[in-house]
Coordinates of C-alpha atoms in Angstrom, one line a residue:
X26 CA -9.2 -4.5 164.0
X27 CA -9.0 -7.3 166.4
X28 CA -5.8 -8.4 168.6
X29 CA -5.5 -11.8 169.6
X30 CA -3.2 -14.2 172.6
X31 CA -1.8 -17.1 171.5
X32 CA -4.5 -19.2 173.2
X33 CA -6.9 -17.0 171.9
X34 CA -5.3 -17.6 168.0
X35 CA -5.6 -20.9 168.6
X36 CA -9.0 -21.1 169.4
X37 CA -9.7 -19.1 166.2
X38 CA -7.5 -21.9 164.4
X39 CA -10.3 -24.6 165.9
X40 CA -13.1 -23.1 165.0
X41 CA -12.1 -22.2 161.0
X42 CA -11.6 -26.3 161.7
X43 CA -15.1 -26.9 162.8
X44 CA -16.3 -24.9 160.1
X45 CA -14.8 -27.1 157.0
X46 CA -11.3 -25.7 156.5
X47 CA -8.4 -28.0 157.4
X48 CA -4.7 -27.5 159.0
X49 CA -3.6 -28.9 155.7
X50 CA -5.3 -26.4 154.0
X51 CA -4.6 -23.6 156.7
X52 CA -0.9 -23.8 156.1
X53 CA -1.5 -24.2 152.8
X54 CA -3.4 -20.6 152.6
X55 CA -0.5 -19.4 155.0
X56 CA 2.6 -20.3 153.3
X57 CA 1.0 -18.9 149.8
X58 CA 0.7 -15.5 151.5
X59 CA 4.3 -15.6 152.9
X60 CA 5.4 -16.7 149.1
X61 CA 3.4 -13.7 147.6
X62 CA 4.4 -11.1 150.4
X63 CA 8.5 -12.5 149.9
X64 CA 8.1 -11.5 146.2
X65 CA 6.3 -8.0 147.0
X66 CA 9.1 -7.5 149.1
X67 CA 11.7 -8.4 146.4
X68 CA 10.5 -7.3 143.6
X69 CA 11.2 -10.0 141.0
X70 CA 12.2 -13.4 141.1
X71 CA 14.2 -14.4 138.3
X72 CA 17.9 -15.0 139.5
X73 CA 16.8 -14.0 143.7
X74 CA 18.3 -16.5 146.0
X75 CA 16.1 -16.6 148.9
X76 CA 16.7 -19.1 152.4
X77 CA 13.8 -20.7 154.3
X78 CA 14.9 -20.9 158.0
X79 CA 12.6 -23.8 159.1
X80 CA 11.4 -24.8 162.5
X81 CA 10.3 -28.4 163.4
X82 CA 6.6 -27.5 164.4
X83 CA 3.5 -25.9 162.0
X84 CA 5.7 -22.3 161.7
X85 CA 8.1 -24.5 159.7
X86 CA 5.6 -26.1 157.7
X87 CA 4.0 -23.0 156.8
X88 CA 7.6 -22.1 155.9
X89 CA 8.0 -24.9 153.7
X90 CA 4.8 -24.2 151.5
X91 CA 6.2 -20.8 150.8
X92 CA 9.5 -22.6 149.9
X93 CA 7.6 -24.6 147.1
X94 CA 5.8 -21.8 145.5
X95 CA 8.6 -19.5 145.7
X96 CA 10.4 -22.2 143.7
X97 CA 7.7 -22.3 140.9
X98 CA 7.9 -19.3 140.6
X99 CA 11.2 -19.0 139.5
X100 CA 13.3 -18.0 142.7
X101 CA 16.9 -20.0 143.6
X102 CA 15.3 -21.6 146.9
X103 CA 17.1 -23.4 149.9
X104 CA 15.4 -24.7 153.0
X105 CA 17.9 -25.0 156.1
X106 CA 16.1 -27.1 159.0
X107 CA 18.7 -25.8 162.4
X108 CA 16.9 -28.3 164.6
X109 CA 15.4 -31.2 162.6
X110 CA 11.8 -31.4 160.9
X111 CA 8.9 -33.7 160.5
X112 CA 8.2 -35.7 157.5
X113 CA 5.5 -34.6 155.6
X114 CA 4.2 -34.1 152.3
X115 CA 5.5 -31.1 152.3
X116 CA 8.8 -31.8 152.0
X117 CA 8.6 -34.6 149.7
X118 CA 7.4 -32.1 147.1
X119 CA 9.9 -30.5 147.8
X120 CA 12.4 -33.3 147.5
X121 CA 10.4 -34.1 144.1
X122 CA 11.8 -30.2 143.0
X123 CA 15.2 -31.2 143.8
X124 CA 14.8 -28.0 146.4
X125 CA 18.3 -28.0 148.5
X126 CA 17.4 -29.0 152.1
X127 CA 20.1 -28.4 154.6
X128 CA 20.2 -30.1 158.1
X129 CA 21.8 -27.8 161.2
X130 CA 23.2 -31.6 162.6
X131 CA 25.2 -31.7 159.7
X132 CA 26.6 -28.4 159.9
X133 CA 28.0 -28.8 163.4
X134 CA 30.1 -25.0 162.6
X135 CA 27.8 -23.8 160.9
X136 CA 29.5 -23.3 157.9
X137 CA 26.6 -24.1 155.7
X138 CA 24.2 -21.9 156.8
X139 CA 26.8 -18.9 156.8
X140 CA 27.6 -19.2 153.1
X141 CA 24.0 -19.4 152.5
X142 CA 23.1 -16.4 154.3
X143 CA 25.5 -14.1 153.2
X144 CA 24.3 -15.5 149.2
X145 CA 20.7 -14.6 150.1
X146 CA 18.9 -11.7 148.7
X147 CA 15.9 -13.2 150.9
X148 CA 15.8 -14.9 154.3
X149 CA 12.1 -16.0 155.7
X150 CA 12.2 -16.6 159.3
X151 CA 9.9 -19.9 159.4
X152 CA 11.4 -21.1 163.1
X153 CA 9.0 -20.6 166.2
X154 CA 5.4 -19.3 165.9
X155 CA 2.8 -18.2 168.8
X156 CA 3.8 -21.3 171.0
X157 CA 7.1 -20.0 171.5
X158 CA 8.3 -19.3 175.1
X159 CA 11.1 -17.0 175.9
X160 CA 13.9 -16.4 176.5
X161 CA 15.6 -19.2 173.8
X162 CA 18.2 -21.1 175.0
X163 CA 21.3 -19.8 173.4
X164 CA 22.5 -23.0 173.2
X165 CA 19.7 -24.0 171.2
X166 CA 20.2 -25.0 167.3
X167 CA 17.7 -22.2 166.2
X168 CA 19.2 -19.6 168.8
X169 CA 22.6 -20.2 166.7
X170 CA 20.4 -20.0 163.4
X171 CA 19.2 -16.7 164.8
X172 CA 22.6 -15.1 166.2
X173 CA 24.2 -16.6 162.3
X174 CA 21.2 -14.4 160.7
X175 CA 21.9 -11.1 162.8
X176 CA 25.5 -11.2 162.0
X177 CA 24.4 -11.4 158.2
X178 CA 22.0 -8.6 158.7
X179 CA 25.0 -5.8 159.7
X180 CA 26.9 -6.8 156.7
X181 CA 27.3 -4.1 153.8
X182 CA 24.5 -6.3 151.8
X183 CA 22.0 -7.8 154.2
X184 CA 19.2 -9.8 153.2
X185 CA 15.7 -8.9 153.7
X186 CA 13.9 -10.7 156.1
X187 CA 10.0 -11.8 156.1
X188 CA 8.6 -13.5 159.5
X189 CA 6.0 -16.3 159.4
X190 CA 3.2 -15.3 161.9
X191 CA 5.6 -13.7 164.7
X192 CA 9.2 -13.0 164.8
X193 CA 11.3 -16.0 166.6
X194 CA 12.1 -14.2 169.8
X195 CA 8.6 -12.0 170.4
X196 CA 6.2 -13.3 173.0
X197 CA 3.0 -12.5 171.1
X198 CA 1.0 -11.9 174.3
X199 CA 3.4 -9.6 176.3
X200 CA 5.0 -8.1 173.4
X201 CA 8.6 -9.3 175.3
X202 CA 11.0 -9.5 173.2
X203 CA 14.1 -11.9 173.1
X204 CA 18.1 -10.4 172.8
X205 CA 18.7 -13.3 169.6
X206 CA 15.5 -11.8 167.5
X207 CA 16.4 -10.1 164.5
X208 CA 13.7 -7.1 162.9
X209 CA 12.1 -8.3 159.8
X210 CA 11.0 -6.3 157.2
X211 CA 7.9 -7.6 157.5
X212 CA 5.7 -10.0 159.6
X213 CA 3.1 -11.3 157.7
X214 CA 0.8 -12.4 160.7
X215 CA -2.2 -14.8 160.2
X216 CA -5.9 -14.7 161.0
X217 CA -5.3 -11.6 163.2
X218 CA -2.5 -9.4 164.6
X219 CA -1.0 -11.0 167.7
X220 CA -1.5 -8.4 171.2
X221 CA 2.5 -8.3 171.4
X222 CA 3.0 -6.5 168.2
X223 CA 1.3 -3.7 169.6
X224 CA 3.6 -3.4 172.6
X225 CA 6.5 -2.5 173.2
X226 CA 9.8 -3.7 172.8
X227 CA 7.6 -5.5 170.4
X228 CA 5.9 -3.2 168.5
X229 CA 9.4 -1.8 167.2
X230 CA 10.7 -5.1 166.5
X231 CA 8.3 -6.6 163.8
X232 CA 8.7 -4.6 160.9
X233 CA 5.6 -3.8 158.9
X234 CA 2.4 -6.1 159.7
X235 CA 0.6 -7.5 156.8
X236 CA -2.1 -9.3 158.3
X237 CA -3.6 -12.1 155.8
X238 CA -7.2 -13.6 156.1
X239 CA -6.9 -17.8 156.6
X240 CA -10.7 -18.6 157.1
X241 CA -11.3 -17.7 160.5
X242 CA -15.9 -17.3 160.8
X243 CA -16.8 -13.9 161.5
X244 CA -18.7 -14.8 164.5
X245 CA -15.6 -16.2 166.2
X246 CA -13.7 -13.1 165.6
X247 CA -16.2 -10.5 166.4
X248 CA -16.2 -12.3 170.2
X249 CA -12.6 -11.4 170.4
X250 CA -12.5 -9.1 173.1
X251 CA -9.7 -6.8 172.5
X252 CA -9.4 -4.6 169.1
X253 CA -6.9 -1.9 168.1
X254 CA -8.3 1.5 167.4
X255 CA -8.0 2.5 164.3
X256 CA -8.3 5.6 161.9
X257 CA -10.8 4.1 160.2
X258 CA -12.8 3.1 163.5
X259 CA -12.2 6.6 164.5
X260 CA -14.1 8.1 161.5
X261 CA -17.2 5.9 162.3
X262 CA -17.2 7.3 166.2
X263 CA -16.8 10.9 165.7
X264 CA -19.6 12.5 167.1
X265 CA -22.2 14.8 164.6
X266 CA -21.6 18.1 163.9
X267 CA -25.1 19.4 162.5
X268 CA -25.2 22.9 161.1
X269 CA -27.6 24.4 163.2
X270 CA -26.3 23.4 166.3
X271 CA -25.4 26.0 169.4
X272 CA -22.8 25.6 172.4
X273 CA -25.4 23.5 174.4
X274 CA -25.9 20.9 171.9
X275 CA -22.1 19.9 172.4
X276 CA -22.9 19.8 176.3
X277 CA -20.8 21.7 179.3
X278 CA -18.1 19.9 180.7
X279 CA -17.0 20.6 184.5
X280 CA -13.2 20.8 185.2
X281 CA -12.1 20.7 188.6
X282 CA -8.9 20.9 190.0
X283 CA -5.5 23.2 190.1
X284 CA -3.6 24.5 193.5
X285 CA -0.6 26.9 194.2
X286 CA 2.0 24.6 192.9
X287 CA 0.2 23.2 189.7
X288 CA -1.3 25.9 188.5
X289 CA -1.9 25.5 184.4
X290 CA -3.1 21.8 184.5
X291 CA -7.1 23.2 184.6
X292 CA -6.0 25.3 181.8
X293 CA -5.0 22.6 179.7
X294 CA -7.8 19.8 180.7
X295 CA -10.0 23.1 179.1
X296 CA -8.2 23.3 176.0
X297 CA -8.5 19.6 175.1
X298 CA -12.6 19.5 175.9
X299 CA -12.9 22.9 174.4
X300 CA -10.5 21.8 171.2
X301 CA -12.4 18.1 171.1
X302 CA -15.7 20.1 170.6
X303 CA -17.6 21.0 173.7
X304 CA -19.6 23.5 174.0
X305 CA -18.9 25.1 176.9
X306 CA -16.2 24.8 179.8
X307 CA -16.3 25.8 183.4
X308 CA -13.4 25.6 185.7
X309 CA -14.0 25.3 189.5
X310 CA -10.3 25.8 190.8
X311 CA -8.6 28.6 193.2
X312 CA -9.7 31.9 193.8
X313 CA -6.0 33.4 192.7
X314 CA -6.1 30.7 190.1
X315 CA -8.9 31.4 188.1
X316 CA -8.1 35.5 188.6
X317 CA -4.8 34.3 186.8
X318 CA -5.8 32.1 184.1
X319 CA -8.4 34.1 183.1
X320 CA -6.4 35.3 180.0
X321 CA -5.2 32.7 179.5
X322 CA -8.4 30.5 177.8
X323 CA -11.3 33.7 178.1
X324 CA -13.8 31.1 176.5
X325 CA -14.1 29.3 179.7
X326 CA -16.5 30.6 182.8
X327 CA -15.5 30.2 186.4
X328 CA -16.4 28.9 189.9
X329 CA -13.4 30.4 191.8
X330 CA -13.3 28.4 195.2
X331 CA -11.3 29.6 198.9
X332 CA -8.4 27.7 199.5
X333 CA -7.6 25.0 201.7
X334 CA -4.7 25.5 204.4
X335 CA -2.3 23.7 202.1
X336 CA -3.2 25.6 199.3
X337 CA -5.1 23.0 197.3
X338 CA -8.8 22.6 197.3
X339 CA -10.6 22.1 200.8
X340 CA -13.1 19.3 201.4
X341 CA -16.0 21.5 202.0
X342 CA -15.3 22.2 198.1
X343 CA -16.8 19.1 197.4
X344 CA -20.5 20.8 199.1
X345 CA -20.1 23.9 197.1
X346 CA -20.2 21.9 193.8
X347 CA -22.6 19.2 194.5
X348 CA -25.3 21.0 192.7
X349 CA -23.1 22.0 189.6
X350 CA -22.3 18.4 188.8
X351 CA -25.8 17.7 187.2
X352 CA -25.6 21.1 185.7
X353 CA -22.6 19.8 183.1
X354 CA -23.3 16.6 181.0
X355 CA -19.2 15.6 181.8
X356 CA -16.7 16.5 184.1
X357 CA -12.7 15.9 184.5
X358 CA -11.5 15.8 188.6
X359 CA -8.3 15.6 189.5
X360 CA -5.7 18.2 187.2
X361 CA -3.8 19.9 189.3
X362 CA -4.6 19.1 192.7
X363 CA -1.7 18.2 193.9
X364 CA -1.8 15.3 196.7
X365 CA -2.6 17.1 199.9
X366 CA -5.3 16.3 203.1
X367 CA -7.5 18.1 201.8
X368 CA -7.3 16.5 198.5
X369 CA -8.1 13.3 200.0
X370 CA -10.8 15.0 201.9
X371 CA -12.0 16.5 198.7
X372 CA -12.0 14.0 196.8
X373 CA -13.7 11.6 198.8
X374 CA -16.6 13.9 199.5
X375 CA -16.7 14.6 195.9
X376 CA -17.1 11.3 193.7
X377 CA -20.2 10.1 194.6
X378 CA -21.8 13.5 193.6
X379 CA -20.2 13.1 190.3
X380 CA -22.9 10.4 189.2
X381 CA -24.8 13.5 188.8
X382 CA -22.8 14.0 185.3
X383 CA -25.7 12.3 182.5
X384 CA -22.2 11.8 180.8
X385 CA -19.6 11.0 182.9
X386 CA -16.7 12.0 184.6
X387 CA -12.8 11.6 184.1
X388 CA -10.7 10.8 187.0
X389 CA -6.7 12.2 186.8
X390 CA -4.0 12.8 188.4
X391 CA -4.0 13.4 192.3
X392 CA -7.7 12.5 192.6
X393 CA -6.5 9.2 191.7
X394 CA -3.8 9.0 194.0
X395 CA -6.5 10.3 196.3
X396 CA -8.7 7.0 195.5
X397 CA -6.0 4.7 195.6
X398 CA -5.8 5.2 199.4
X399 CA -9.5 4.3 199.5
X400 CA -10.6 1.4 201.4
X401 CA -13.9 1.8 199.6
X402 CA -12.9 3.4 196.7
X403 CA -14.8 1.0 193.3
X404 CA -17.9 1.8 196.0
X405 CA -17.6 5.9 195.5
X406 CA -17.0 5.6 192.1
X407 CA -19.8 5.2 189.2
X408 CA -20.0 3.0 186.4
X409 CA -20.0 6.3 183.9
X410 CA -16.1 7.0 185.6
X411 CA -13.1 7.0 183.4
X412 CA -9.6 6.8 185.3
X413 CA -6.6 7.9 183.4
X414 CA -3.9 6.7 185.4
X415 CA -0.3 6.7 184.0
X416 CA 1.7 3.5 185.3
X417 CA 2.9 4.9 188.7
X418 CA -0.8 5.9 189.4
X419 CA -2.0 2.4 188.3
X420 CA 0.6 0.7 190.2
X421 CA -1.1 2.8 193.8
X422 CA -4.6 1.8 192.2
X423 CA -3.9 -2.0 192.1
X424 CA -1.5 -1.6 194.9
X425 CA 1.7 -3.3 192.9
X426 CA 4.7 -1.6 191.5
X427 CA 5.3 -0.1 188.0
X428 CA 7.7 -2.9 187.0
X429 CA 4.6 -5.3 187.6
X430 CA 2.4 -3.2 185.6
X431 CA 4.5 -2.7 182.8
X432 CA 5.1 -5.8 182.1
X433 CA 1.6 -6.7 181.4
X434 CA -0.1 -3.5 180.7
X435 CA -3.0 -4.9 179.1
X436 CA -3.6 -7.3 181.9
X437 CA -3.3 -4.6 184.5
X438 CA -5.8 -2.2 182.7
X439 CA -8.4 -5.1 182.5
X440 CA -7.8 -5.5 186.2
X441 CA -8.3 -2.6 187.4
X442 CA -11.4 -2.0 184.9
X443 CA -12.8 -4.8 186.7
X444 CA -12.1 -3.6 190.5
X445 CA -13.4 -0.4 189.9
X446 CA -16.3 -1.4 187.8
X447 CA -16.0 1.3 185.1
X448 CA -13.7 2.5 182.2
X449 CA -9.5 2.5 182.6
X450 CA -7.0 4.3 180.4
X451 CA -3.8 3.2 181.1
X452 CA -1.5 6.2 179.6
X453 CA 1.8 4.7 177.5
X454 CA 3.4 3.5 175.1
X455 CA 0.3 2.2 173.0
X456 CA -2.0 3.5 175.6
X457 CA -4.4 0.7 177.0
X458 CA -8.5 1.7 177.2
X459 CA -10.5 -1.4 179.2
X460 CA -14.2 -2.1 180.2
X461 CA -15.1 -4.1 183.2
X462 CA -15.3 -7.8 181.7
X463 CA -12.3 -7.9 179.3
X464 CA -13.3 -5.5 176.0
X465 CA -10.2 -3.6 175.9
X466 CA -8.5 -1.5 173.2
X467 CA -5.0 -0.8 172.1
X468 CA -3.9 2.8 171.0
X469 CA -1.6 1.6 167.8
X470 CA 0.9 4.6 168.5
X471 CA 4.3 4.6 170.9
X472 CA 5.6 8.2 170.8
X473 CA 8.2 10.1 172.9
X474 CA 6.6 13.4 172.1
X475 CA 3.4 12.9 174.3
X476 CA 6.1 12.4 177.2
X477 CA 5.8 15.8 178.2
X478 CA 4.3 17.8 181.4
X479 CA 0.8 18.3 180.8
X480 CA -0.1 16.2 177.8
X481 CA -2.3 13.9 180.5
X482 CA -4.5 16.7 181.4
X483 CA -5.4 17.7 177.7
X484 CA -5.9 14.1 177.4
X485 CA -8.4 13.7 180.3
X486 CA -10.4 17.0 178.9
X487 CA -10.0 15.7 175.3
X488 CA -12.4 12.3 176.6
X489 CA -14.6 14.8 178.1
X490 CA -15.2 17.0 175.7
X491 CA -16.1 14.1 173.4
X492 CA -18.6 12.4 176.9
X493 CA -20.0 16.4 176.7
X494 CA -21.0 15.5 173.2
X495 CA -22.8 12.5 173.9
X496 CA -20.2 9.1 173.1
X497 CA -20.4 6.7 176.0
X498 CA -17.4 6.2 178.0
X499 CA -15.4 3.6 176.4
X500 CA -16.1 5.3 172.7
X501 CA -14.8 8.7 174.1
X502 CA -11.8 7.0 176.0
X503 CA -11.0 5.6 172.9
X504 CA -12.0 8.4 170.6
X505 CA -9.0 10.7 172.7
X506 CA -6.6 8.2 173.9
X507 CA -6.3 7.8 169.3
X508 CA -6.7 11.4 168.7
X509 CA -4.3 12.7 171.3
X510 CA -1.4 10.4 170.1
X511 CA -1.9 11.0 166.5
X512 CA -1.5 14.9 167.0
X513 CA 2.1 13.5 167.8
X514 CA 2.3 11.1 164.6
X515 CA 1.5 13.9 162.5
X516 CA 4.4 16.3 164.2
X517 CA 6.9 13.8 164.0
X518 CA 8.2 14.9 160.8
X519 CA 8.4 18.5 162.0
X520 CA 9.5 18.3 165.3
X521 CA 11.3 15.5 165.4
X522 CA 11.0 13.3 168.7
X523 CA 11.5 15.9 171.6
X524 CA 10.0 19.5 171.8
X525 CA 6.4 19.5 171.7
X526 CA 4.4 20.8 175.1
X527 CA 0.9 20.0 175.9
X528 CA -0.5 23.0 174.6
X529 CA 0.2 22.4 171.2
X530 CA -1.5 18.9 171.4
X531 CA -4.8 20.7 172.3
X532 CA -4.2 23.5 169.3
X533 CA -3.8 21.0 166.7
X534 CA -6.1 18.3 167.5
X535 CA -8.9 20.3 165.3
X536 CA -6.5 20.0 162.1
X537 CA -6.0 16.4 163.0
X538 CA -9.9 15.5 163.1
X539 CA -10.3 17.6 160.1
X540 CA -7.5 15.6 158.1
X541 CA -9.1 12.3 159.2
X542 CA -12.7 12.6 158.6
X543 CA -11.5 14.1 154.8
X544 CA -9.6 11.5 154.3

């Protein structure tokens, strides 16, 4: 499914114009939706009282339609205009039903539109659509509209609530979200889900998302460049599992990384590509490492290494592996290091040999620190690279600060895709996957439960195990940044939102993929 910006929606709007629809008929085909979502929603009709909040631009007008077939169909309808409206023919018919239409200028206390609140059964939230810039002015006629409404909403009785297009208060590109926006029950978007309902705060503050087809051409929306993954995309993408394959037909992966003080993460990074799929797993880590862990995952095979002074990996690792690199078809660096000289020396030696991969490699944790320190780091990394950073990591990479990259995480992905010329998972709240020129993806999942030590590392050997198998790099990053995060969907309901460790991400993800290709 596609995600569009406002400007992007817009452009979309133009060309279902060019290609014979209409803005007459646009709203037209929007407003009917709303109508026929509003009386899902209710139920029945007969004897509902239901109150169109109407803005003075298109959202209104949309708002209005829905007011008019709402009324043939048999609901008590009243249209309350906070701030003014256009004339149109939209309101004459509605005049021509004797519809109630309430003007906010003569309400100056706003008694009016409190009695008819608190008599809705309905209210539809027709104010501001994608044009709208925050934060509202709370002196504004529709901020009152909005405060009036969220008052009515924490009575003993509140109304449901449907938005036209976006929730008044959402930024529909950032997914910022305004203190005067009240939840809906439902959004019923238009054309295409907007980018900020699939970011938080927004993402909690829309409701459900019914997203209703206006006439947009097909051509136009396949050149939209960002899409959120989905378990249906997911499905397509899974890589083949024939019945007589062996252990070398789902490819080696290569998992370097570990020192004294973090000990399991090469441990982990194995479980994921090993529970993902792959064939086989070899660990290149510590001498007294890979004595310990041994037991702990006896599938994979070893390249025990000397340590460094500092207890990490030393550079002249980097010559000891340079012929093992083509040996595995993908390879995770970085789990574990910890952030030490030799780490930078390491891993500066190290990633140009990692081309050598046919299927890639995934860059994590320290080894990105590591290459954020690098004058010349988008030239030692290759196209086939996949970096996983969370946001403190992607703040060192673009050399900004977390607030920055929080609050445009999709921007920030795409830049960094396109300064290191390859493949960026920015790890989240609906985790961010970009290419170099714009394609990007959104995870549609924001859950607490992946905030736990170690759930990074499964994900990095989740992607590899899945490059092992043969997907390119932006299909596996997407593949395990949706995989990953819906092993915590499905626990939710047993563990709750806290409690779940990264181990038991890798154990179930089988039972997930199972679930989802049967169903």
């Amino acid at each position: 499914m596609k995600l569009v910006t406002a400007a992007e929606m817009r452009q979309l709007e133009a060309a279902a114009i060019a290609a014979g629809s209409s803005e007459v008929q646009l709203m037209e085909e929007a407003g009917l939706a709303v109508a026929q979502e509003s009386w899902m929603l209710l139920g029945t009709l007969e004897g509902r009282r239901i109150l169109v909040l109407a803005g003075p631009g298109n959202n209104g007008g949309d708002g209005l339609v829905a007011a008019r077939h709402l009324y043939d169909w048999g609901a008590d309808v009243a249209v309350y205009f906070p701030k003014g409206h256009r004339e149109t023919a939209r309101l004459d018919e509605l005049r021509a039903r004797e519809i109630p239409l309430l003007m906010g200028e003569d309400d100056p206390e706003g008694q009016q539109l409190a009695a008819q609140l608190a008599a809705a059964d309905l209210v539809i939230d027709a104010l501001l659509g994608i044009g709208q810039r925050l934060p509202l002015d709370p002196a504004d006629p529709i901020a009152r509209a909005l405060a009036a409404l969220a008052s009515t909403r924490s009575s003993y009785q509140p109304p449901k609530i449907v938005a036209v297009d976006v929730p008044t208060g959402l930024d529909c590109d950032t997914g910022a979200v305004d203190p005067l926006l009240v939840r809906p029950d439902i959004t019923v978007t238009f054309g295409l889900p907007k980018v900020g309902m699939y970011q938080l705060p927004g993402s909690g503050a829309v409701g459900r998302v019914q997203v209703i087809d206006i006439g947009i051409p097909k051509d136009a929306v396949d050149a939209v460049p960002l899409e959120l993954i989905t378990s249906r995309w997911v499905r397509q993408h899974l890589p083949a599992r024939p019945a007589d394959a062996n252990k070398g037909t789902f490819g080696r992966v290569l998992i370097v990384g570990g020192s004294r003080r973090y000990r399991g993460a090469v441990a982990l990074a194995a479980a994921g590509a090993y529970r993902a799929g792959a064939g086989l797993v070899t660990i290149a880590t510590l001498e007294e490492l890979a004595h310990d862990l041994a037991g702990a995952i006896p599938e994979a095979t070893w390249l025990p290494q000397p340590p460094g002074p500092d207890g990490s990996l030393p550079g002249e690792t980097a010559i000891t592996l340079r012929s093992e690199w083509a040996a595995a078809r993908a390879a995770v660096i970085g789990p574990g290091l910890s952030l030490t000289d030799d780490t930078r020396a390491f891993t500066w030696a190290a990633l140009p040999d990692t081309a050598d991969c046919a299927g890639g490699v995934v860059v994590d944790a320290d080894a990105l620190n590591a290459l954020a320190a690098m004058d010349d780091a988008s030239a030692r990394l290759h196209p086939r690279a996949i970096l996983t950073p969370h946001p403190g990591e992607m703040a060192r990479l673009l050399r900004t600060t977390v607030p920055e990259v929080q609050r445009d995480r999709l921007g920030a992905a795409r830049a960094a895709a396109d300064r290191f010329g390859c493949i960026v998972v920015l790890k989240g709240a609906h985790t961010v996957v970009a290419a170099p020129g714009g394609r990007a993806a959104l995870c549609p999942f924001a859950n607490p439960l992946l905030a736990t030590a170690g759930s990074g590392d499964v994900l990095a050997g989740i992607i590899a195990g899945y490059l092992a198998q043969g997907a390119d790099p932006f299909t596996a990053a997407r593949l395990g940044v949706y995989l990953h995060a819906a092993v915590a969907e499905a626990l939710e309901a047993e563990y709750g939102r806290a409690g779940l460790i990264a181990g038991e991400i890798a154990a179930r993800l089988p039972r997930i993929v199972r679930d989802l290709t049967q169903s």
